[in-house]
Coordinates of C-alpha atoms in Angstrom, one line a residue:
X1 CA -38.9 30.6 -25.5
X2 CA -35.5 29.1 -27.6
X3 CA -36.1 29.2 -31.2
X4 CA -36.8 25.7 -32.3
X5 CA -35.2 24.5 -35.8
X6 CA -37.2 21.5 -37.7
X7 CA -36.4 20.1 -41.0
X8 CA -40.0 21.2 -42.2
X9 CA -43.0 22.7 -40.5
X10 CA -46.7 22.0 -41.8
X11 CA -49.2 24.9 -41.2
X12 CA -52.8 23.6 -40.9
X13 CA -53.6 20.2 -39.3
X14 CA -56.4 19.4 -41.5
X15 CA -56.5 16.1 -44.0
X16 CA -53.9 17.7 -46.1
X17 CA -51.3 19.1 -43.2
X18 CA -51.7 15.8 -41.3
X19 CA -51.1 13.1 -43.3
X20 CA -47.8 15.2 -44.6
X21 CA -46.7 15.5 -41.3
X22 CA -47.4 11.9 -40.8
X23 CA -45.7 10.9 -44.2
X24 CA -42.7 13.6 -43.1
X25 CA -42.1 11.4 -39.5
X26 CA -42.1 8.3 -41.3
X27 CA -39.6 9.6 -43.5
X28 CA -37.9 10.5 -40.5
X29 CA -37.5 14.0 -41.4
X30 CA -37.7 16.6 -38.2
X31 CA -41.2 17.6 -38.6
X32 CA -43.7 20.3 -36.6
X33 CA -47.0 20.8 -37.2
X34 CA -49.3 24.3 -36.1
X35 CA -52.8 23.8 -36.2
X36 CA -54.9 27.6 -34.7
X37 CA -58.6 25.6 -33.9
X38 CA -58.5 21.9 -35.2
X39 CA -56.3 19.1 -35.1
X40 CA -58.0 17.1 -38.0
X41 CA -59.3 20.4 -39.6
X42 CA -62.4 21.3 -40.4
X43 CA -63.4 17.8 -42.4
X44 CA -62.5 15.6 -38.8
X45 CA -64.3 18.2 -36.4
X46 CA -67.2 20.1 -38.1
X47 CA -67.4 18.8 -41.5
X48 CA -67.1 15.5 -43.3
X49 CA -66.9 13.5 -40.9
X50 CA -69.7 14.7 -38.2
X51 CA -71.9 15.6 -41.5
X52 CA -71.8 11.9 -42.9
X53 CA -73.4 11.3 -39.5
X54 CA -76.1 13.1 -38.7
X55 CA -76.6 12.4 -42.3
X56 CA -76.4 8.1 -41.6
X57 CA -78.9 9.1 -38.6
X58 CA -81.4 10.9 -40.6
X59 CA -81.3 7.9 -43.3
X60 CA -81.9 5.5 -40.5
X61 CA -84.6 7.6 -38.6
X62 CA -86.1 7.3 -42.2
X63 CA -86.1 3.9 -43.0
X64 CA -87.7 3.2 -39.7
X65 CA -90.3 5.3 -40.7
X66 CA -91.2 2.6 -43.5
X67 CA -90.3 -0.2 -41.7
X68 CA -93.2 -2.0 -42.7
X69 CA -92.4 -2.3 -46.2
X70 CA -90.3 -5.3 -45.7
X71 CA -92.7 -6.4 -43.2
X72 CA -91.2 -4.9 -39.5
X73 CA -94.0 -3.2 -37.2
X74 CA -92.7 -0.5 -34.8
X75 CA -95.7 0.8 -32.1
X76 CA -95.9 4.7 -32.5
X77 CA -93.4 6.8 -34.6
X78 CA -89.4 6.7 -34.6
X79 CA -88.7 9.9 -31.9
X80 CA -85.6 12.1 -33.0
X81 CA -83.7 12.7 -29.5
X82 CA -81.3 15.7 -30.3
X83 CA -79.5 16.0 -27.7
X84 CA -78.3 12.1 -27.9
X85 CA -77.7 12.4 -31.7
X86 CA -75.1 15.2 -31.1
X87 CA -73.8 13.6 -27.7
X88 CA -73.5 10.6 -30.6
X89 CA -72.0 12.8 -33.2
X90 CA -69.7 14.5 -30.9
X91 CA -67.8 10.7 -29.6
X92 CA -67.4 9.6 -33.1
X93 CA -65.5 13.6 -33.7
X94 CA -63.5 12.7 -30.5
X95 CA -62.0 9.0 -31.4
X96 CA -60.9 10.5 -35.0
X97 CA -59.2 13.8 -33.5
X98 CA -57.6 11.7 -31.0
X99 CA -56.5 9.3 -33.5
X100 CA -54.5 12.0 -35.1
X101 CA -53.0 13.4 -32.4
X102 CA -51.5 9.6 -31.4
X103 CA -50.4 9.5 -34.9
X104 CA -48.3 12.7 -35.1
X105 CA -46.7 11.5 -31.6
X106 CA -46.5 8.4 -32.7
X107 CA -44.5 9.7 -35.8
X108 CA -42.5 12.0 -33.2
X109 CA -44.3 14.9 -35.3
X110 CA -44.3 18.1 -32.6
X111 CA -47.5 19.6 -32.3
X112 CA -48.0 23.6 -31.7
X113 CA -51.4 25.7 -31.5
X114 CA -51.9 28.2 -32.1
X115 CA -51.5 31.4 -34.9
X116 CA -48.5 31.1 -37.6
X117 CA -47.3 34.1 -39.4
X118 CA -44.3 33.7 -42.1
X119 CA -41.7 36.1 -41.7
X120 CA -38.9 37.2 -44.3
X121 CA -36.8 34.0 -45.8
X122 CA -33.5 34.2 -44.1
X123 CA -30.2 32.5 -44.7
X124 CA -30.8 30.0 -42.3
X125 CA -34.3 29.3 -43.5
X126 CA -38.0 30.1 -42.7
X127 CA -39.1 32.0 -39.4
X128 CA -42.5 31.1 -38.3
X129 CA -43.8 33.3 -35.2
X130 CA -46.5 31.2 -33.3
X131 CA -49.1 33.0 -31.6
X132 CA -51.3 31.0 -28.7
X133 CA -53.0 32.3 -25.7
X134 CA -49.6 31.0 -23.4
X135 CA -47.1 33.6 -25.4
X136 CA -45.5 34.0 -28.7
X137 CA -42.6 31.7 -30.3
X138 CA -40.4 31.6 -33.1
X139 CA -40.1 28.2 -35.2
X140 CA -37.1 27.9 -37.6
X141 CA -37.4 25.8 -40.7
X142 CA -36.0 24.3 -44.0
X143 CA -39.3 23.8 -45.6
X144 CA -42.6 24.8 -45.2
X145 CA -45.7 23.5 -45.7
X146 CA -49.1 25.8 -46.1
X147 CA -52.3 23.6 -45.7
X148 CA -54.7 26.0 -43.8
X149 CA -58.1 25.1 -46.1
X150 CA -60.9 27.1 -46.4
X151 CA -64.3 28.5 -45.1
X152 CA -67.7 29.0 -46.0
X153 CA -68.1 31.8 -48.8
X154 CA -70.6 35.0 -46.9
X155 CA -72.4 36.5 -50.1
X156 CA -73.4 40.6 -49.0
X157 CA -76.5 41.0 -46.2
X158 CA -76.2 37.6 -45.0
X159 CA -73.8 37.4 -42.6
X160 CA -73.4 34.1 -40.9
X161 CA -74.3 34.4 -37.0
X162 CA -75.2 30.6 -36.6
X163 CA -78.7 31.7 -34.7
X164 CA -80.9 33.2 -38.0
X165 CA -77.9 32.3 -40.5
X166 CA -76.1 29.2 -40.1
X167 CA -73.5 27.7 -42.1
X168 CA -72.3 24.0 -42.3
X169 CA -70.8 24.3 -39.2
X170 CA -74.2 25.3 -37.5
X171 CA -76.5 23.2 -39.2
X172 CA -74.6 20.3 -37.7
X173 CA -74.8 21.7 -34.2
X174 CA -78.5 22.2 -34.1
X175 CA -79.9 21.2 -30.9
X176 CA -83.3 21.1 -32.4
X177 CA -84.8 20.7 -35.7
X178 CA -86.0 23.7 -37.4
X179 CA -89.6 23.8 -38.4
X180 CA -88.6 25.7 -42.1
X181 CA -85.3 25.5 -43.3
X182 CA -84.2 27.7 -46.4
X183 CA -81.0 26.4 -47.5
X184 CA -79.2 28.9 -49.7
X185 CA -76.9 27.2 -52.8
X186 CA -77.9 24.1 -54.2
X187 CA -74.7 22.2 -54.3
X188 CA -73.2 19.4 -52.7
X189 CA -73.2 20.1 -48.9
X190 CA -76.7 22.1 -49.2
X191 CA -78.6 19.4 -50.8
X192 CA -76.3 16.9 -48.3
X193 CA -77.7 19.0 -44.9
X194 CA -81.5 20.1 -46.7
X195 CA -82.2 16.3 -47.5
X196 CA -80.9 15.3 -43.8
X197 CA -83.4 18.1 -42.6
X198 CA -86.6 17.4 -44.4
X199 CA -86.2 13.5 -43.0
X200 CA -86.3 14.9 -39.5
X201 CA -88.9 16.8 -40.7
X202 CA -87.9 20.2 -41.6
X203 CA -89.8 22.3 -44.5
X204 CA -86.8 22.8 -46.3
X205 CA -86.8 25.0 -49.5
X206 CA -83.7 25.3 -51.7
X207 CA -82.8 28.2 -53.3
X208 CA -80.2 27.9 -56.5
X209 CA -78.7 31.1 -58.3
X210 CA -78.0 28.3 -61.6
X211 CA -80.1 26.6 -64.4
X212 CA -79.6 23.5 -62.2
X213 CA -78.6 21.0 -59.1
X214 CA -75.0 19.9 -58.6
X215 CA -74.0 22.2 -61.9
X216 CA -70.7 20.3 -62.2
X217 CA -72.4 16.3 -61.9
X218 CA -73.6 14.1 -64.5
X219 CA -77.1 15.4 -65.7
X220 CA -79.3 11.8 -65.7
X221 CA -77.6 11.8 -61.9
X222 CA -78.9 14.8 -60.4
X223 CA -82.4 14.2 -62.4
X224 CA -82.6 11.2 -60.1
X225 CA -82.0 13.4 -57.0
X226 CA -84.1 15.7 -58.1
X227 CA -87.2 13.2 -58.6
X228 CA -86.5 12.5 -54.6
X229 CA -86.1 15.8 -53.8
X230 CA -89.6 16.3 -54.9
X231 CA -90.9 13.2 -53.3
X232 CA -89.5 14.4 -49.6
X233 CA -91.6 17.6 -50.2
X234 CA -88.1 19.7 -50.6
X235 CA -89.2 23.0 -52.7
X236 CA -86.5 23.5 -54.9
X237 CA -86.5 27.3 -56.6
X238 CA -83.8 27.4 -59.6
X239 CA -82.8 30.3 -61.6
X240 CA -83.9 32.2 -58.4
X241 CA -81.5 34.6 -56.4
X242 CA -81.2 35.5 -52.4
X243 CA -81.3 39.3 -51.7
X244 CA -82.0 39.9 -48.4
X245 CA -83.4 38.8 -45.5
X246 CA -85.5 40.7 -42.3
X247 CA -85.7 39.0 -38.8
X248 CA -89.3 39.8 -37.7
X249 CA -88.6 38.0 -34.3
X250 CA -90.7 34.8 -34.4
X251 CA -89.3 34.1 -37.9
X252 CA -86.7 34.8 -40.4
X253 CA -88.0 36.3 -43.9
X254 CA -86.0 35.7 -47.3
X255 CA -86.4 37.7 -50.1
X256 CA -85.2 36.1 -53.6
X257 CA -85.7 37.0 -57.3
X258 CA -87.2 34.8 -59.7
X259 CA -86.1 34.3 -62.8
X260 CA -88.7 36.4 -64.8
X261 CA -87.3 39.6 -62.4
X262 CA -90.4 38.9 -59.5
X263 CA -89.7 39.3 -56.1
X264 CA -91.2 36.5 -53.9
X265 CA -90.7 36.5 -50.1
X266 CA -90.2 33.2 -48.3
X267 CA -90.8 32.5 -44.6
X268 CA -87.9 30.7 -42.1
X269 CA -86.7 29.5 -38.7
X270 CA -83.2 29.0 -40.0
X271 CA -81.4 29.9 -43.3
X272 CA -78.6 27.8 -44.4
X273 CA -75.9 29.7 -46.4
X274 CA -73.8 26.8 -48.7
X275 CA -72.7 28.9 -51.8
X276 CA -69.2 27.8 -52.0
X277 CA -65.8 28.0 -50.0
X278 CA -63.1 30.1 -50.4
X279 CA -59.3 29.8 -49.0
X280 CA -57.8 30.7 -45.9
X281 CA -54.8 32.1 -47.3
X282 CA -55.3 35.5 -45.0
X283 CA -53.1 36.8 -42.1
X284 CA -50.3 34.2 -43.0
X285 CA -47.7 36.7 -44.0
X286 CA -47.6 34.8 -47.2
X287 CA -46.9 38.8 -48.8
X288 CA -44.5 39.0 -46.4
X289 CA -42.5 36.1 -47.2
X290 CA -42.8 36.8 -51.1
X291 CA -45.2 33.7 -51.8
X292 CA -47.5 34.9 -55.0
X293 CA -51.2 34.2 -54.4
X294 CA -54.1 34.8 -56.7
X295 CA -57.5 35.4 -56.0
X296 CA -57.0 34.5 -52.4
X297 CA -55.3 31.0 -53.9
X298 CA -52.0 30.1 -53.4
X299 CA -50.4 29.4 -56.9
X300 CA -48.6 25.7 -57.1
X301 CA -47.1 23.5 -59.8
X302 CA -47.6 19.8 -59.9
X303 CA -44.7 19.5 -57.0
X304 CA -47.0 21.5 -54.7
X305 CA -44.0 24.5 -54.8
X306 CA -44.9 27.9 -55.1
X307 CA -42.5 30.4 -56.1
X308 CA -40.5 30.8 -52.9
X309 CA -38.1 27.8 -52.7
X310 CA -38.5 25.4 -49.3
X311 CA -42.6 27.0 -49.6
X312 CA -44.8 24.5 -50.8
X313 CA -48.8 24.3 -50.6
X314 CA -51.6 21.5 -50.8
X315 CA -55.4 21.8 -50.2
X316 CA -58.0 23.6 -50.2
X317 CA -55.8 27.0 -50.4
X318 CA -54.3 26.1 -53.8
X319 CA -57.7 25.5 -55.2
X320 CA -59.4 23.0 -57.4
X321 CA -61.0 20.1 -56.3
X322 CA -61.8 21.3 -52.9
X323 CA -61.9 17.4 -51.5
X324 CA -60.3 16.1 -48.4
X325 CA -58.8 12.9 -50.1
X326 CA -57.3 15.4 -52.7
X327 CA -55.6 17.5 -50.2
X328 CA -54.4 14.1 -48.6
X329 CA -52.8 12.7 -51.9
X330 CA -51.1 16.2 -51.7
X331 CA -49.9 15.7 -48.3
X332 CA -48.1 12.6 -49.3
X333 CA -46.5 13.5 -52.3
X334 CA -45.0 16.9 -50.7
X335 CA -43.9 14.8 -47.8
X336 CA -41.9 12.3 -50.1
X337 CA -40.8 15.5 -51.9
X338 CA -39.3 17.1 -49.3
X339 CA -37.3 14.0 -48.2
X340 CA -35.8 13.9 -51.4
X341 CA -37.9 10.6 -53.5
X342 CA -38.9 10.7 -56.6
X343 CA -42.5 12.1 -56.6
X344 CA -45.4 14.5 -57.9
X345 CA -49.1 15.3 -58.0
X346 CA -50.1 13.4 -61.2
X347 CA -53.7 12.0 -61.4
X348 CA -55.9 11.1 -64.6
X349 CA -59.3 11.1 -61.9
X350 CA -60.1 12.6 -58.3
X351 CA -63.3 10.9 -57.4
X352 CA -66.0 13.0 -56.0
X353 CA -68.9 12.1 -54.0
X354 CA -72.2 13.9 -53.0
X355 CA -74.1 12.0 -49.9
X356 CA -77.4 13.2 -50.7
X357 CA -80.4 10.2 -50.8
X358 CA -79.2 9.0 -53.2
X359 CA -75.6 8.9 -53.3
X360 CA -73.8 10.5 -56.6
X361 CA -70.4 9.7 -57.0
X362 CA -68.5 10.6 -60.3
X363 CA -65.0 10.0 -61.5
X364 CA -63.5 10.8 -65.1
X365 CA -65.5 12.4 -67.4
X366 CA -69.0 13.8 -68.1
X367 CA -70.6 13.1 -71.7
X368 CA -70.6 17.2 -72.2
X369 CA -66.9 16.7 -70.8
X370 CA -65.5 14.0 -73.0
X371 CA -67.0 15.1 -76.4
X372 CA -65.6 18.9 -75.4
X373 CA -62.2 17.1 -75.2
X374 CA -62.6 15.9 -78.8
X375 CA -64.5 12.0 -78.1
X376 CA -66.6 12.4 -81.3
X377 CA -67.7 8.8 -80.7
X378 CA -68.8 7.5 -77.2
X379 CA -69.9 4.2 -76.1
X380 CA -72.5 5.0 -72.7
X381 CA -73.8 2.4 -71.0
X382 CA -76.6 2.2 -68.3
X383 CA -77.6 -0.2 -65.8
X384 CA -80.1 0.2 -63.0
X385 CA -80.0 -0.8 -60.0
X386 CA -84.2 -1.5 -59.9
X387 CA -82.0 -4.9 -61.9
X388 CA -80.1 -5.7 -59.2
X389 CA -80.7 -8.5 -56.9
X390 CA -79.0 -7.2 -54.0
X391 CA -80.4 -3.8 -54.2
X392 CA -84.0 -5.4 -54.5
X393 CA -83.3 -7.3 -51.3
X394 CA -82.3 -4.4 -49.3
X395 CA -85.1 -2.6 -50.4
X396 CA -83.5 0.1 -52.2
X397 CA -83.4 0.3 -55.8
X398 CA -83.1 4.0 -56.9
X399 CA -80.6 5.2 -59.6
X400 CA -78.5 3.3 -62.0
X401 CA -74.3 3.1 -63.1
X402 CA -73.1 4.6 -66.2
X403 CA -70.2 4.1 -68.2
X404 CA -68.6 6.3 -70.5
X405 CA -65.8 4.8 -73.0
X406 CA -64.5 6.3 -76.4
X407 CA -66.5 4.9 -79.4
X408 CA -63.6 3.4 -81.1
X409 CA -60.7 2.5 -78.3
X410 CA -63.7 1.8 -75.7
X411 CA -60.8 3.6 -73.0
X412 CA -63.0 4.3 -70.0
X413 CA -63.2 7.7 -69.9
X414 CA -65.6 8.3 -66.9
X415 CA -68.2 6.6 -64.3
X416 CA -70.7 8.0 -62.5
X417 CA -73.3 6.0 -60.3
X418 CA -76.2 7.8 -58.3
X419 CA -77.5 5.1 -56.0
X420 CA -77.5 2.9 -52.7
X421 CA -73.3 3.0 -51.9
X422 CA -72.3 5.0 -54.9
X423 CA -69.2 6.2 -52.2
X424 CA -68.3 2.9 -52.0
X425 CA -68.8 1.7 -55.6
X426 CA -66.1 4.7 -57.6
X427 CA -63.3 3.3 -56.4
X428 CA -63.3 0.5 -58.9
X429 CA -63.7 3.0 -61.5
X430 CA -61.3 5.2 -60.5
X431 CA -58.5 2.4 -60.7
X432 CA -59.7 1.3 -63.9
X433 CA -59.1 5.2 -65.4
X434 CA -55.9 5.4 -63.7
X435 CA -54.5 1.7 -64.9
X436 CA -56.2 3.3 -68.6
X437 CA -58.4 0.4 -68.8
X438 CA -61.4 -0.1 -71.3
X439 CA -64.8 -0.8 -70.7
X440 CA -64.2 -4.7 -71.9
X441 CA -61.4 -4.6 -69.0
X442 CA -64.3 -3.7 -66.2
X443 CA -67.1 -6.3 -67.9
X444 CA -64.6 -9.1 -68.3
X445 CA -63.8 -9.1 -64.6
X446 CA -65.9 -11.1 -62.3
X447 CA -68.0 -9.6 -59.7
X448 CA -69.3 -11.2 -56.7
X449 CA -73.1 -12.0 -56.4
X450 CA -75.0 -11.0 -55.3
X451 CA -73.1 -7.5 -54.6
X452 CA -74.4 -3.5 -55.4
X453 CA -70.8 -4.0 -57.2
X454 CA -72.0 -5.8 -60.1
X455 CA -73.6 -3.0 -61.1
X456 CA -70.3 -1.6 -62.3
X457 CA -69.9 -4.6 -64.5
X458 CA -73.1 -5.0 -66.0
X459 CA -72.8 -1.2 -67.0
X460 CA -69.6 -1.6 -69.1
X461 CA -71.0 -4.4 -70.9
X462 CA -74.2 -2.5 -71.5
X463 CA -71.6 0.5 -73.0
X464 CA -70.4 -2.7 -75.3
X465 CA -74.0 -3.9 -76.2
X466 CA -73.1 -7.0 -73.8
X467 CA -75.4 -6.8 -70.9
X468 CA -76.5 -10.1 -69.6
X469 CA -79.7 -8.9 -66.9
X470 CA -80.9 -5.6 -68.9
X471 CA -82.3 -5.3 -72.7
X472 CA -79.2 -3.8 -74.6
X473 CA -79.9 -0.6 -77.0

């Protein structure tokens, strides 16, 4: 096929290559995009997206289960249908990937699938080779764009063959629900998939390498988490370590090590493995090209360049925050970059949110965080939601807001809510730690009632000693 020449070429169609090549069309620079499994990545197809839910199904399939709290009889037990959950699952997937691939059209971004491989810079700019089953081709471009993610870490003697050893990926395709589920890493998309689990009723047991939960959330958060995981009947094994496992045929056995050196021996249909992700920066020819990487990361400054001009990288394979909105902020600001505005990746807060039951969501700083960056004096302030009206109506009153401010500016300096709709409730905060607003700034402006949102407001006055509905300390 003719060697095609485009004014910049995104690699990886995942929430940080799409929306640059989205941004890129509407800057009406000649973009291309190569995607080699996804359009929409991992987060559209097998991740965020489908896990949020299954994960919305199994809180529902819970709550009819106690129905009768608020006074609603259902004859016999909710029945978990499988087959229909996935079938579910699978047309929400399909309307989102779609959706993308009318966008890039729509933006006249040309779409190729398939392999990329970078080849020497030349004079006349970037050679891409694609690879797909129909033949091989040769793409010609200004700039580049490397957004190819990442993929579930294997640790040694557990490698993942989605039938005894699942990863994300698997766990959401299960077509049934595994009696005993040991889920292997207790952080945020373990404890997301375990909790979904044990509510379609799963023995799940969670085995953690660390001290903790979540090592990287606020503390009083995960204690609330933790408090529920224990109430599901979730085992959860800290300071413990995975070894090996056998398959004896009827059943998978794990082997872990305690923290006192002991061996203990656990007994599984399915073992989850959820200890991290690391970057697909493999097979790229990034050597080839000259692009420096480091510990399989691809090394960018705060323009998203790395070292070889017209090669820039966002996401998941430049490390950090490994969060789809963070790769998707990226994606924008290369794209307006690359056509020449005025732009870089400059943020005082990337939001993060866990969806375990209850949410956690955190932006800014910890307590451990801010007094490490030299916030002698803080102002905290906590409000629960067991003093909310509008969680008490919809029946669900775990967790609490908390707002951190410096002791004598009272500059907010982090939030973090574990609770019904903590997702939805960071965003406020986030703003306010952007704009470099003070705790008075969030309790001085009016909330609706009666709203989960208020929450947020009654906190910062609680961090001032000003709480109206709670007994200030």
């Amino acid at each position: 096929m003719p060697e095609q020449r485009f004014d910049a070429v995104v690699i990886g169609a995942g929430p940080g290559g799409y929306p640059a090549a989205i941004r890129l069309g509407q800057l009406k620079v000649k973009t291309a995009i190569i995607e080699r499994e996804y359009i929409g990545g991992v987060c559209l197809n097998v991740g965020c997206i489908p896990s949020k839910a299954v994960i919305h199904a199994a809180k529902m399939f819970d709550k009819l289960g106690h129905s009768e709290d608020i006074g609603i009889s259902i004859p016999g037990k909710p029945v978990l249908d499988m087959a229909r959950l996935q079938a579910w699952k699978g047309g929400v997937v399909g309307k989102l990937t779609g959706g993308v691939r009318t966008l890039l059209k729509a933006n006249k971004v040309e779409i190729f699938e398939g392999n990329a491989t970078l080849g020497k810079p030349g004079p006349d700019g970037h050679r891409i080779t694609v690879k797909s089953a129909s033949g091989e081709q040769t793409i010609l471009a200004k700039n580049i764009v490397i957004a190819t993610g990442s993929r579930p870490i294997e640790i040694p003697g557990f490698k993942i063959d989605q039938n005894r050893v699942i990863d994300s990926t698997g766990a959401l395709a299960l077509t049934a629900v595994p009696p005993r589920l040991i889920v292997i890493g207790g952080g945020y998309i373990g404890l997301e998939l375990g909790m979904c689990y044990a509510k379609f009723g799963s023995k799940v047991t969670v085995v953690e390498a660390l001290p903790r939960l979540l090592g990287t959330m606020d503390r009083d958060c995960v204690a609330v988490v933790d408090r529920k995981l224990k109430k599901m009947g979730v085992e959860v094994m800290v300071d413990t370590k995975a070894k090996a496992w056998e398959d004896k045929g009827d059943r998978a056995v794990l082997t872990v090590e305690l923290k006192d050196g002991k061996a203990a021996a656990i007994d599984a249909d399915k073992i989850l493995l959820s200890v991290g992700r690391r970057p697909n920066s493999e097979n790229l020819g990034l050597e080839q090209a000259g692009v420096t990487v480091a510990r399989g990361f691809i090394v960018a400054d705060d323009h998203l360049r790395t070292n070889v001009p017209g090669i820039y990288a966002i996401g998941d394979v430049i490390g950090g925050m490994m969060l789809a909105h963070k790769a998707t902020k990226e994606g924008e600001v290369v794209a307006e970059i690359i056509a020449g505005h005025e732009a870089a990746f400059d943020v005082r807060a990337i939001p993060a949110v866990v969806f375990t039951d209850p949410e956690i969501a955190s932006t800014g700083l910890t307590e451990d965080e801010a007094r490490a960056k030299g916030h002698a004096e803080l102002k905290i302030g906590k409000f629960p939601f067991a003093a909310l009206g509008r969680a008490l109506s919809v029946n669900d009153t775990e967790g609490f807001v908390k707002v951190i401010a410096d002791g004598k500016t009272g500059e907010l300096l982090g939030v973090h809510i574990v609770g019904n709709g903590a997702s939805d409730l960071i965003s406020e905060a986030s703003l306010g730690i952007e704009m470099g607003a003070v705790a008075d700034d969030l309790r001085l402006t009016i909330h609706p009632h009666p709203t989960l949102s208020e929450g947020v407001m009654e906190a910062a006055a609680a961090a001032l000693g000003e709480a109206i509905h709670i007994v200030n300390r």
